[in-house]
């Protein structure tokens, strides 16, 4: 087995499965119920998405180093680290690696990016960044995670895609323990 970057991570207690929230009339949730018909929505209707919904999408991503734990359990992601600007159609996610020398930071950031690209409407620009001061290579990791060409090249690497899919396999759990 490869050397662990953090052999003894701090695990936090997480909330239960995400709460279903009512969507104001005339608005559409990020998740459309299979029985709902959205054909009445015009192109001018926009989904109002908040940081809790984005957090709900990324909270259950499996940590690449600790496969029985989620990014939420390791306090790598949290709702307060997510900023959404509807005016600019921008989602910013800051994440905090468990140790300043974490060698999995780029993989974690890519997993967050891929999960959001697969889930959010295409109008959103997604920025993924390390929490300031949380990593010794912060600027280079941020540059890699937000450079379209570097991300595209990374997603063409079969070994990296396999690792990403391993992180994302738990995405449907959304707040439930991984070992259910």
Coordinates of C-alpha atoms in Angstrom, one line a residue:
X1 CA 0.0 0.0 0.0
X2 CA 1.2 3.5 -0.8
X3 CA 2.4 5.8 2.0
X4 CA -0.5 7.7 3.7
X5 CA -0.3 11.5 3.7
X6 CA -2.4 11.6 6.9
X7 CA -2.4 8.2 8.6
X8 CA -4.6 9.5 11.5
X9 CA -7.2 12.0 10.3
X10 CA -9.6 13.7 12.6
X11 CA -13.2 12.6 11.8
X12 CA -16.1 14.8 12.6
X13 CA -19.7 13.7 13.2
X14 CA -21.9 14.6 10.2
X15 CA -25.5 15.3 9.9
X16 CA -28.0 12.8 8.6
X17 CA -29.2 12.6 5.1
X18 CA -29.9 15.9 3.4
X19 CA -33.2 17.5 4.3
X20 CA -35.8 17.9 1.6
X21 CA -36.6 21.5 1.3
X22 CA -39.7 23.0 -0.3
X23 CA -39.1 25.0 -3.4
X24 CA -40.9 28.3 -3.7
X25 CA -43.7 28.2 -6.2
X26 CA -42.6 29.0 -9.7
X27 CA -39.1 27.9 -9.0
X28 CA -37.4 24.6 -9.8
X29 CA -35.2 22.6 -7.5
X30 CA -31.8 21.3 -8.6
X31 CA -33.2 17.8 -8.4
X32 CA -36.4 17.2 -10.4
X33 CA -38.6 14.4 -9.1
X34 CA -39.0 11.6 -11.6
X35 CA -42.8 12.1 -11.5
X36 CA -42.6 15.8 -12.1
X37 CA -43.1 17.2 -15.5
X38 CA -40.8 20.2 -16.2
X39 CA -42.1 20.8 -19.7
X40 CA -43.9 24.0 -18.5
X41 CA -40.6 25.7 -17.7
X42 CA -39.4 28.2 -20.2
X43 CA -35.8 28.9 -21.1
X44 CA -36.0 32.1 -19.0
X45 CA -36.6 30.1 -15.8
X46 CA -33.5 29.6 -13.8
X47 CA -32.9 27.1 -11.0
X48 CA -32.1 28.9 -7.8
X49 CA -29.3 27.0 -6.2
X50 CA -27.8 27.7 -2.8
X51 CA -24.7 26.7 -1.0
X52 CA -26.5 23.9 1.0
X53 CA -27.6 22.3 -2.3
X54 CA -24.0 22.4 -3.7
X55 CA -22.7 21.1 -0.4
X56 CA -25.2 18.3 -0.6
X57 CA -23.7 17.3 -4.0
X58 CA -20.1 17.2 -2.7
X59 CA -20.4 16.1 0.9
X60 CA -20.4 12.4 0.2
X61 CA -17.4 12.3 -2.2
X62 CA -15.2 9.6 -0.9
X63 CA -11.7 10.7 0.3
X64 CA -9.1 9.2 -2.0
X65 CA -6.8 8.2 0.9
X66 CA -9.4 7.0 3.4
X67 CA -12.0 5.1 1.3
X68 CA -14.5 4.6 4.2
X69 CA -14.7 8.4 4.9
X70 CA -16.3 11.3 3.1
X71 CA -15.0 14.7 2.5
X72 CA -17.6 16.0 4.9
X73 CA -16.5 13.6 7.7
X74 CA -12.9 14.8 7.3
X75 CA -14.0 18.5 7.3
X76 CA -12.5 18.9 3.9
X77 CA -15.7 20.5 2.6
X78 CA -18.5 22.5 4.4
X79 CA -21.4 24.7 3.3
X80 CA -19.8 27.9 4.6
X81 CA -16.9 27.3 2.2
X82 CA -19.2 27.5 -0.8
X83 CA -20.1 30.9 -2.4
X84 CA -22.7 31.2 -5.2
X85 CA -23.2 34.3 -7.3
X86 CA -26.3 34.1 -9.4
X87 CA -25.6 37.5 -11.0
X88 CA -22.2 36.2 -12.3
X89 CA -23.4 32.5 -12.7
X90 CA -20.4 31.4 -10.6
X91 CA -19.9 28.7 -7.9
X92 CA -16.8 28.9 -5.8
X93 CA -15.9 26.0 -3.6
X94 CA -13.0 26.3 -1.2
X95 CA -11.8 23.0 0.4
X96 CA -9.4 22.3 3.3
X97 CA -7.0 19.4 3.0
X98 CA -6.5 17.5 6.3
X99 CA -2.7 18.2 6.3
X100 CA -0.7 21.1 4.6
X101 CA 1.4 18.6 2.6
X102 CA -1.6 16.6 1.3
X103 CA -0.7 14.9 -2.0
X104 CA -4.3 14.2 -2.8
X105 CA -5.4 17.8 -3.0
X106 CA -5.5 17.9 -6.7
X107 CA -7.5 14.7 -7.0
X108 CA -9.9 15.9 -4.3
X109 CA -10.4 19.2 -6.2
X110 CA -10.9 17.4 -9.5
X111 CA -13.5 15.1 -7.9
X112 CA -15.4 18.2 -6.6
X113 CA -15.2 19.8 -10.1
X114 CA -16.4 16.7 -11.9
X115 CA -19.2 16.1 -9.5
X116 CA -20.4 19.7 -10.0
X117 CA -19.9 19.7 -13.8
X118 CA -22.1 16.6 -13.9
X119 CA -24.8 18.1 -11.6
X120 CA -25.1 21.8 -12.1
X121 CA -26.6 23.6 -15.0
X122 CA -24.0 24.5 -17.6
X123 CA -24.4 28.2 -17.2
X124 CA -22.4 28.1 -13.9
X125 CA -18.7 28.8 -14.0
X126 CA -17.1 26.5 -11.3
X127 CA -14.1 27.6 -9.4
X128 CA -12.4 25.2 -7.0
X129 CA -9.7 26.5 -4.6
X130 CA -7.8 25.5 -1.5
X131 CA -8.7 27.4 1.6
X132 CA -6.1 30.2 1.9
X133 CA -3.1 29.0 4.0
X134 CA -4.2 25.4 4.1
X135 CA -1.6 23.9 1.8
X136 CA 2.1 24.4 1.1
X137 CA 1.5 24.3 -2.7
X138 CA -1.7 26.3 -2.6
X139 CA -1.1 28.5 -5.7
X140 CA 0.1 25.7 -8.0
X141 CA -2.8 23.4 -7.0
X142 CA -5.3 26.2 -7.5
X143 CA -3.8 26.9 -10.9
X144 CA -4.1 23.3 -11.9
X145 CA -7.7 23.0 -10.7
X146 CA -8.9 26.0 -12.6
X147 CA -7.0 25.7 -15.9
X148 CA -9.4 24.2 -18.5
X149 CA -6.6 22.7 -20.5
X150 CA -5.0 21.0 -17.5
X151 CA -8.3 19.7 -16.3
X152 CA -9.1 18.4 -19.8
X153 CA -5.7 16.7 -20.0
X154 CA -6.2 15.1 -16.5
X155 CA -9.6 13.8 -17.5
X156 CA -8.0 12.0 -20.5
X157 CA -5.7 10.0 -18.2
X158 CA -7.4 6.6 -17.7
X159 CA -5.7 5.9 -14.3
X160 CA -6.8 9.3 -13.0
X161 CA -10.3 8.9 -14.3
X162 CA -10.5 5.5 -12.5
X163 CA -9.4 7.2 -9.2
X164 CA -11.9 10.0 -9.7
X165 CA -14.7 7.5 -10.3
X166 CA -13.7 5.7 -7.1
X167 CA -14.2 9.0 -5.2
X168 CA -17.5 9.7 -6.9
X169 CA -19.1 6.3 -6.5
X170 CA -20.6 7.4 -3.2
X171 CA -22.0 10.6 -4.5
X172 CA -25.6 9.3 -4.4
X173 CA -25.3 8.7 -0.6
X174 CA -25.6 12.5 0.0
X175 CA -25.1 12.6 3.8
X176 CA -25.7 8.9 4.6
X177 CA -22.8 6.8 6.0
X178 CA -20.6 5.1 3.3
X179 CA -20.8 1.7 5.0
X180 CA -24.6 1.4 4.8

